[in-house]
Short mmCIF file of C-alpha atoms in Angstrom, two decimals:
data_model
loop_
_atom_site.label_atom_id
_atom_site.label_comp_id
_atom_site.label_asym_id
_atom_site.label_seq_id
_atom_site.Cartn_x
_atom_site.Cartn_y
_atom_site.Cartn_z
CA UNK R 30 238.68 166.07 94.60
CA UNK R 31 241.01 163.60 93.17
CA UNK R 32 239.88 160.59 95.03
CA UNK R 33 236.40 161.24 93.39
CA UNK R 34 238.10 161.67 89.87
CA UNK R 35 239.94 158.10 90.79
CA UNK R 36 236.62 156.77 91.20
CA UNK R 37 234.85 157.99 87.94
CA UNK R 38 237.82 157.25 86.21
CA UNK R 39 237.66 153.03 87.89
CA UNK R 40 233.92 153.49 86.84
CA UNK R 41 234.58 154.51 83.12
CA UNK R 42 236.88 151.51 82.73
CA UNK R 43 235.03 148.87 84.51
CA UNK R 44 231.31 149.96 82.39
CA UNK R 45 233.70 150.16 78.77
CA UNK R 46 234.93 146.38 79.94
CA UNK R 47 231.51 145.13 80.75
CA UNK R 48 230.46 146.67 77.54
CA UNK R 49 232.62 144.39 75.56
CA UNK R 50 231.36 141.31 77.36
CA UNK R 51 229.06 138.56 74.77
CA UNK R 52 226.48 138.68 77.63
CA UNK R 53 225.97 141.95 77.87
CA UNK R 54 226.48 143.01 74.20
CA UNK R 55 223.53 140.76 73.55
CA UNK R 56 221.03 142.08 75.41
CA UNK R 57 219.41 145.03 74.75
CA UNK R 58 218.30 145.76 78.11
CA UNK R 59 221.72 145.14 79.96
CA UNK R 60 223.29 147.56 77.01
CA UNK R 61 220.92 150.35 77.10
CA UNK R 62 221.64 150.34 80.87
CA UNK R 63 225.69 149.79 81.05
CA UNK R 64 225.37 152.90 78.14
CA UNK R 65 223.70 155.23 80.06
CA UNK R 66 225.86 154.19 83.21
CA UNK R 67 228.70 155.07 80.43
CA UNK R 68 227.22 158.34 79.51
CA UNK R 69 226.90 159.42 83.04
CA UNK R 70 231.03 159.41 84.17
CA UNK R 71 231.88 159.33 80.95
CA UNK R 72 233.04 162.94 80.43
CA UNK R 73 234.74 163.41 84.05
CA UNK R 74 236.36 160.49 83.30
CA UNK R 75 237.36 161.47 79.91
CA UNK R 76 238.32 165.05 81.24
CA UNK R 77 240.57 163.63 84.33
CA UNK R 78 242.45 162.29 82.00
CA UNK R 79 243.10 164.88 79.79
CA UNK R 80 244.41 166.65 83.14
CA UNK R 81 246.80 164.16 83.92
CA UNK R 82 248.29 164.87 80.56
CA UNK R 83 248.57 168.23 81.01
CA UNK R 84 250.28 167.58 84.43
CA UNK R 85 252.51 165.30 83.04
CA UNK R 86 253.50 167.70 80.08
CA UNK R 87 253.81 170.50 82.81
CA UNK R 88 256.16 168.01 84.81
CA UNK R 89 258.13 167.19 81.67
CA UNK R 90 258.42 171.01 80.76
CA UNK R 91 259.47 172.07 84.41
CA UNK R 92 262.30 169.51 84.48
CA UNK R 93 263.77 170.48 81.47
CA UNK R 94 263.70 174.44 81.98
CA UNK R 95 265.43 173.85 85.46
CA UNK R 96 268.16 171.22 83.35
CA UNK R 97 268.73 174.09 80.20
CA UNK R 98 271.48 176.44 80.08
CA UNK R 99 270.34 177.70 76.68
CA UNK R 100 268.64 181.36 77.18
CA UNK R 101 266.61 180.85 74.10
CA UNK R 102 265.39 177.11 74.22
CA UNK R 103 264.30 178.20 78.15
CA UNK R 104 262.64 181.04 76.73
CA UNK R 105 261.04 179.16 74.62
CA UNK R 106 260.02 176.36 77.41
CA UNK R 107 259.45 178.94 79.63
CA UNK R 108 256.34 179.93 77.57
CA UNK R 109 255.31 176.46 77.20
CA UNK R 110 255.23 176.49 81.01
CA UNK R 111 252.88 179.36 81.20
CA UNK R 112 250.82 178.01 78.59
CA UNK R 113 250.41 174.48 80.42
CA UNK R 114 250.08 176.06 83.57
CA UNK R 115 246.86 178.04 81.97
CA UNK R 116 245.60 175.39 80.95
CA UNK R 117 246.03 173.11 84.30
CA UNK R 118 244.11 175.96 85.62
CA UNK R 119 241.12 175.54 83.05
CA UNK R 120 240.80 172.08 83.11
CA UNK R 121 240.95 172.30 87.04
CA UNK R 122 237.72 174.39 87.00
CA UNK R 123 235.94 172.45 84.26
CA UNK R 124 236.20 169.83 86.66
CA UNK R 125 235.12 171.33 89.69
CA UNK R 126 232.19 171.85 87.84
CA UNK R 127 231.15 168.78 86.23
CA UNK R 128 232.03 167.18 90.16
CA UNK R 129 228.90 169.74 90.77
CA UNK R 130 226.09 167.87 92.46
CA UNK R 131 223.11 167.30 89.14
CA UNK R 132 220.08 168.38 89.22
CA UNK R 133 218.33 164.92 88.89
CA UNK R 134 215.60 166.59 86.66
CA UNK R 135 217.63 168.38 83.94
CA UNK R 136 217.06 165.71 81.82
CA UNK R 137 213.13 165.69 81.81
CA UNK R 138 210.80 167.32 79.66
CA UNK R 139 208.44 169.60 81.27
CA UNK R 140 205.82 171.27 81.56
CA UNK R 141 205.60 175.38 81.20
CA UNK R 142 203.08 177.62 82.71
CA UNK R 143 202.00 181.10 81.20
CA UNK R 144 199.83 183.83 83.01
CA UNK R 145 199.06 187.48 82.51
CA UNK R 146 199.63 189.24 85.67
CA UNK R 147 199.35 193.16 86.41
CA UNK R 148 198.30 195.06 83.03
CA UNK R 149 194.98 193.45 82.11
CA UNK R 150 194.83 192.60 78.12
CA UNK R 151 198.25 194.10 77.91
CA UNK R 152 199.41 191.67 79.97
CA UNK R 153 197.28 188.70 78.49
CA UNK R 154 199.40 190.10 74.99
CA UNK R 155 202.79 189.83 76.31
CA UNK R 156 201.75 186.37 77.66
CA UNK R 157 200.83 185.33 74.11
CA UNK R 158 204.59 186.85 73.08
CA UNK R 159 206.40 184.26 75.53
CA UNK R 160 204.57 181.54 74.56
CA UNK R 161 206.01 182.05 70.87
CA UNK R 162 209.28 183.08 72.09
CA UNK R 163 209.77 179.73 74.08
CA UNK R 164 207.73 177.70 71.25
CA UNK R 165 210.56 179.11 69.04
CA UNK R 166 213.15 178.23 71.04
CA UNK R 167 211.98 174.65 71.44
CA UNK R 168 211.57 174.74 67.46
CA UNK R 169 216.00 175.60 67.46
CA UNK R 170 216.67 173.09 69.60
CA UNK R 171 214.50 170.36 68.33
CA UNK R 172 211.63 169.83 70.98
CA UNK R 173 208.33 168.87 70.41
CA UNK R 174 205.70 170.99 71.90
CA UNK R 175 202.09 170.60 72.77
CA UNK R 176 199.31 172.57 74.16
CA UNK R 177 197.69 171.26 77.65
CA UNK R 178 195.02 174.14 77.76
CA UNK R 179 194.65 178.02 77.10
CA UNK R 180 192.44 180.26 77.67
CA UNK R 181 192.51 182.97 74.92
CA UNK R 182 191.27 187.08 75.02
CA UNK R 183 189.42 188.57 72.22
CA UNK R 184 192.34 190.32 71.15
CA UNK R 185 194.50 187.14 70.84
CA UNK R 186 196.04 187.46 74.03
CA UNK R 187 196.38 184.34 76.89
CA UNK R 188 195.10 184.85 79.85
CA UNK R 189 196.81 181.57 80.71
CA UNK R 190 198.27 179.22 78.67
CA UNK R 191 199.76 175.64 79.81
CA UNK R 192 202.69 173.71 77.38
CA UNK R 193 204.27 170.48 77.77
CA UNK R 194 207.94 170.49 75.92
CA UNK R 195 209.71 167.14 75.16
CA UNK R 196 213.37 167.02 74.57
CA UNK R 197 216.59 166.39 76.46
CA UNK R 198 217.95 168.53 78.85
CA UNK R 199 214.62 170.83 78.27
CA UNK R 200 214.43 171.32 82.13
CA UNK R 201 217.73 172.11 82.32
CA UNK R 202 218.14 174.98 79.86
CA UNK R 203 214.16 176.48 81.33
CA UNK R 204 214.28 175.95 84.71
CA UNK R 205 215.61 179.31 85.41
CA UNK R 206 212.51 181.14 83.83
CA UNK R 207 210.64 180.59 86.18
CA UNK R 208 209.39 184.01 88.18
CA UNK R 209 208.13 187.15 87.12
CA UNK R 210 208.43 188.06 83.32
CA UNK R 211 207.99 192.44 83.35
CA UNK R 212 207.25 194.20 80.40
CA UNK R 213 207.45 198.08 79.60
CA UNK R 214 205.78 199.33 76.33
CA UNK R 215 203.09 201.30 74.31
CA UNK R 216 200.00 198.95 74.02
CA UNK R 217 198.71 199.13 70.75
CA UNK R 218 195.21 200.67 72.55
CA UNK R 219 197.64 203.43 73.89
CA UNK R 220 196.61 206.92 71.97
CA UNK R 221 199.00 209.32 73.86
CA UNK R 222 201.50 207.05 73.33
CA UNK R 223 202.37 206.40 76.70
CA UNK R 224 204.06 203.40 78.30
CA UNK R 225 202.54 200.45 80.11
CA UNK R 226 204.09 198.43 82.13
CA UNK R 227 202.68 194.68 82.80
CA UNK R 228 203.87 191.73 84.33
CA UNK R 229 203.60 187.70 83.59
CA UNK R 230 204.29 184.66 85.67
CA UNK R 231 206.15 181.89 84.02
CA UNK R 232 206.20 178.21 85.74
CA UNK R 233 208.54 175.57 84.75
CA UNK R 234 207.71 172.55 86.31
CA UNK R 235 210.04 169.09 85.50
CA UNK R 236 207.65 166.53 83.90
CA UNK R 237 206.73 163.78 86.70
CA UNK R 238 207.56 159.90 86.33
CA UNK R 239 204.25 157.70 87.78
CA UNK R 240 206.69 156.10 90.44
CA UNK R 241 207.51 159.29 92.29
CA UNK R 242 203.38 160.75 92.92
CA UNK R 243 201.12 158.22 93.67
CA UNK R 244 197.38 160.10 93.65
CA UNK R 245 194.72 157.96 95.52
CA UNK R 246 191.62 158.11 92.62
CA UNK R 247 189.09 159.09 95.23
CA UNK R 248 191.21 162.27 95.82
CA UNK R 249 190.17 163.09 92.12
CA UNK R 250 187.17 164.71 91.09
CA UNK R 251 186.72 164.31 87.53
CA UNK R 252 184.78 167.20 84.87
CA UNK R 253 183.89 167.38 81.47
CA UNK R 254 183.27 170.05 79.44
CA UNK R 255 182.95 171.19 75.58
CA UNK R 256 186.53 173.28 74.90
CA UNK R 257 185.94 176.57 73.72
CA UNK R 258 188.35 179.73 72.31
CA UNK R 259 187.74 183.26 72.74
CA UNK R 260 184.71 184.85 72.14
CA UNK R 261 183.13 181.18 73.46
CA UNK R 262 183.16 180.21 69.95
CA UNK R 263 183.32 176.05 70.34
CA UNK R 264 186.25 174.14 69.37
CA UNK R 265 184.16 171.02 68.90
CA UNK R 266 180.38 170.27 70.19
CA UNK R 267 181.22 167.08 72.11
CA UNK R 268 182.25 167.08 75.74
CA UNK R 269 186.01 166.50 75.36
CA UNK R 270 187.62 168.97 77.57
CA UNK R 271 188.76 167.68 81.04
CA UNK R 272 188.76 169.46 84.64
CA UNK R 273 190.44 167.57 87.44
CA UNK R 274 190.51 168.82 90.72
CA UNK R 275 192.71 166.50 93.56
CA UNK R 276 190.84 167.87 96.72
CA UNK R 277 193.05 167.17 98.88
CA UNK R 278 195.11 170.37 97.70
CA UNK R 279 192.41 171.97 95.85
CA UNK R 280 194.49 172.03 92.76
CA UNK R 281 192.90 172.65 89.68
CA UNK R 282 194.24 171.04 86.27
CA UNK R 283 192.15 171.96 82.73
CA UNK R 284 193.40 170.06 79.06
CA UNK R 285 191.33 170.88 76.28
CA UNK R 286 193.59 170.87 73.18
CA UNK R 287 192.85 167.12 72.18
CA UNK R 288 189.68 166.23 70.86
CA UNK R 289 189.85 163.28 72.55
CA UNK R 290 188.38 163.16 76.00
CA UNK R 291 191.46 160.40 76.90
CA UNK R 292 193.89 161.95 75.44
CA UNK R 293 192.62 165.28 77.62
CA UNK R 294 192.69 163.08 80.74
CA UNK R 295 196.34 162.04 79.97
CA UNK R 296 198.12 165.07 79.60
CA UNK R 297 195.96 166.68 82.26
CA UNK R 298 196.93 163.78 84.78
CA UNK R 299 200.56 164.99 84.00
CA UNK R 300 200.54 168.18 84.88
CA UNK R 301 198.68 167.48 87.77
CA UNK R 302 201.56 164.93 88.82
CA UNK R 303 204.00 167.53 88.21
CA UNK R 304 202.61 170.00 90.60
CA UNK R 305 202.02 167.93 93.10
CA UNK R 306 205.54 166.90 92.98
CA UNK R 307 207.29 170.86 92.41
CA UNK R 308 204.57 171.69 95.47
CA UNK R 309 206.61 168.35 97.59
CA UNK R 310 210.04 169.37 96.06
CA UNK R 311 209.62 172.97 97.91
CA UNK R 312 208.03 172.08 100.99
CA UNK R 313 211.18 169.57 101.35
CA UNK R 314 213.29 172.58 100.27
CA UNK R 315 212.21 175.11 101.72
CA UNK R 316 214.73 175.12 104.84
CA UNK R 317 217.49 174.84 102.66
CA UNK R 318 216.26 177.48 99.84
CA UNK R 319 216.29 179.82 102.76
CA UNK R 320 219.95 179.94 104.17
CA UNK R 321 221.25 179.03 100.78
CA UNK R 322 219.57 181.23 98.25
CA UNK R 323 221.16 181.13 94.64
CA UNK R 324 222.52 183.74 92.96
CA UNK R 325 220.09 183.20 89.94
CA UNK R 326 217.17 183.20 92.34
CA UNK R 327 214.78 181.37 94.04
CA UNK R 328 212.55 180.49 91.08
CA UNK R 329 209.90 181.68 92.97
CA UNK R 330 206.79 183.17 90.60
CA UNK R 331 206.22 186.07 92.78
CA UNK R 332 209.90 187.21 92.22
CA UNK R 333 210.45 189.97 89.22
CA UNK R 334 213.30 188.00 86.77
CA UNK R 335 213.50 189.91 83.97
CA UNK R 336 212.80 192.81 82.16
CA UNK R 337 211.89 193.30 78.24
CA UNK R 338 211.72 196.80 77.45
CA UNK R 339 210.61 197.86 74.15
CA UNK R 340 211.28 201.73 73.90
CA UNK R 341 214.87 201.05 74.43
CA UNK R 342 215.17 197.38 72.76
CA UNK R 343 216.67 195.89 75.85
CA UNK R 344 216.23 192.54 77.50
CA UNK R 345 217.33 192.84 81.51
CA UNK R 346 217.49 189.84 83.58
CA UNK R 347 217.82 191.24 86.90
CA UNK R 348 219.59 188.00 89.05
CA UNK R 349 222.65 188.48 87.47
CA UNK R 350 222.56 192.34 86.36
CA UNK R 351 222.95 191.15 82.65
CA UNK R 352 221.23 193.38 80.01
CA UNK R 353 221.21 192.96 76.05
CA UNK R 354 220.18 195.09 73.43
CA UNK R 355 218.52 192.56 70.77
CA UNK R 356 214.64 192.39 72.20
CA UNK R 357 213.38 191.13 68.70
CA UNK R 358 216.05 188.20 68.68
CA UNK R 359 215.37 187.21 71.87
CA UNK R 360 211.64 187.13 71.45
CA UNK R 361 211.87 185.41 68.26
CA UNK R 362 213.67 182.44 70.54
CA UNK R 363 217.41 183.57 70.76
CA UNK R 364 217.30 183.20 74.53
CA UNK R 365 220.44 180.56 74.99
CA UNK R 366 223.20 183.66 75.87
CA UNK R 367 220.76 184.34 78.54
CA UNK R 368 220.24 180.90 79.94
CA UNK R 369 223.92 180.28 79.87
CA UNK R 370 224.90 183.33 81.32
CA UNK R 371 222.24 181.88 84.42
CA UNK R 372 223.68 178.54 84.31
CA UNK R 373 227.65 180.30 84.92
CA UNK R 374 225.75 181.93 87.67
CA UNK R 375 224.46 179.18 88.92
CA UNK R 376 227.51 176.52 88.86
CA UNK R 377 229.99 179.69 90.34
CA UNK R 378 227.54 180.03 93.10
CA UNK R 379 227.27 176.46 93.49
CA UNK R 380 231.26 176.15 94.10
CA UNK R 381 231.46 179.11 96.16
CA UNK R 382 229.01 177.64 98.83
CA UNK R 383 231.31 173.85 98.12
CA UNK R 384 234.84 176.01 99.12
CA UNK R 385 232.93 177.44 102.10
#
């Protein structure tokens, strides 16, 4: 493990030097890249050596407890000891983890998919609640969101409803959602007040760069159609709304928020590209997903996640047994204690299977 800190550490110092080079200062391009070369060992770097300080205070502190006759002043080292020695332990583990293998998408937008499962209209209601709750979220942490498509129930409900969110790390902090969302409640249409459980699926799919899915045009069929809300009521009267089906997958991709027909085309193009890539991504994964499932899950959309149940005001997410008692906060967006609860789960999984 140290070896690899040595390395980051070289790496830090060699990127700050070439930093402060004329040549380098003065080009935007060759900054921008030496900065995010920076940004990347940066806080290993800057956390190795706040370890070897610690060691070298714990060093210090051991040779002067073993050189005092004093009983007080080694009393008094002796709980410095125990103090550096906690925190040699900390700093140990915080960098086992940031040594932790990256996800190379956590820092892409992406796209998120919403569909009413079991429960009928109930179901297309609850779907409509998740889309605020994540909306809301992305409003607290300062990403902008935009409808692809939806496709909206007379009582206000989705029946599916497709979202692209920009902002850093947005994969990272969602890309546990994805599975089965289960939700236990009186429906409003209930008059024996009896409770209804329903289900919705959740996608999170990492936006796609052009260079990694290249799509052959002729694979494409292209639609057009007028968008329309519930009821069929028409958005607009002009032929704006975009279908595009790739047939060699048969998948399906509808954008009709923008009443521009390109604009339509764009963002539908994107989610098709991200797809297409999550569907490559788990066929290359698959093997692996198998013998080394992750504590948090598999992210799979037919597996039940999490629980919100109303009667009782709790939130359960069932991967790693955690339940909270604040449904309203955590529908109204508080969701981060859960995601970094799954994100614990995931890293201490991660460095079990690395000691094995």
């Amino acid at each position: 493990m140290f070896d690899k800190l040595k390395v980051f550490e070289n790496k830090y110092e060699e990127i700050s030097a070439r930093l402060c080079d004329p040549a380098v200062a003065s080009s935007a391009e060759k900054y921008t890249e030496a900065m995010k070369e920076l940004k990347s060992v940066e806080p290993i770097a800057l956390k190795f050596r706040e370890y070897k300080t610690c060691k070298k205070e714990l060093s210090d502190a051991e040779e002067m407890f073993s050189e005092e006759s004093d009983s007080e002043l080694k009393e008094m080292i002796g709980e410095e000891l125990a103090e550096l020695k906690n925190r040699e332990g900390k700093l140990t583990e915080e960098l086992k983890i940031l040594l932790l293998p990256k996800d190379p998408n956590d820092d892409r937008n992406v796209i998120v998919e919403i569909r009413g499962g079991a429960g009928g209209e109930e179901a297309a209601l609850f779907a409509a609640v998740l889309y605020r709750m994540y909306s809301m979220y992305a409003v607290k942490k300062g990403w902008n969101s935009e409808i692809v498509s939806v496709n909206e129930t007379e009582l206000g409900g989705f029946k599916e409803v497709s979202f692209m969110l920009n902002g850093q790390g947005a994969y990272s902090r969602l890309k546990f959602e994805s599975g089965v969302h289960r939700v236990q409640r009186v429906p409003d249409t209930e008059t024996q007040g009896r409770i209804h459980t329903s289900t919705v699926t959740v996608a999170v799919l990492p936006e796609a760069e052009d260079v990694e899915v290249n799509i052959n045009p002729a694979d494409l069929k292209i639609d057009t159609f007028r968008s329309s809300g519930a009821g069929g009521q028409h958005i607009n009267k002009t032929e704006s709304a975009i279908r595009i089906t790739h047939l060699p997958t048969g998948l399906v991709v509808e954008c009709q928020d923008e009443r521009s027909q390109y604009k339509n085309k764009d963002k539908a193009m994107k989610v098709l590209k991200s797809r297409l890539l999550e569907a490559e991504r788990e066929k290359q994964q698959g093997e692996v997903a198998q013998e080394r499932r992750s504590q948090v899950g598999t992210g799979d959309r037919s597996e039940r996640i999490r629980t919100y149940n109303y009667p009782q005001g709790r939130v359960t997410d069932h991967r790693i047994g955690l339940t909270l008692y604040k449904i309203d906060d955590i529908l109204n967006g508080d969701i981060d204690e859960i995601i970094d609860a799954l994100i614990a789960a995931d890293r201490s999984k991660q460095l079990e299977n690395n000691e094995e």
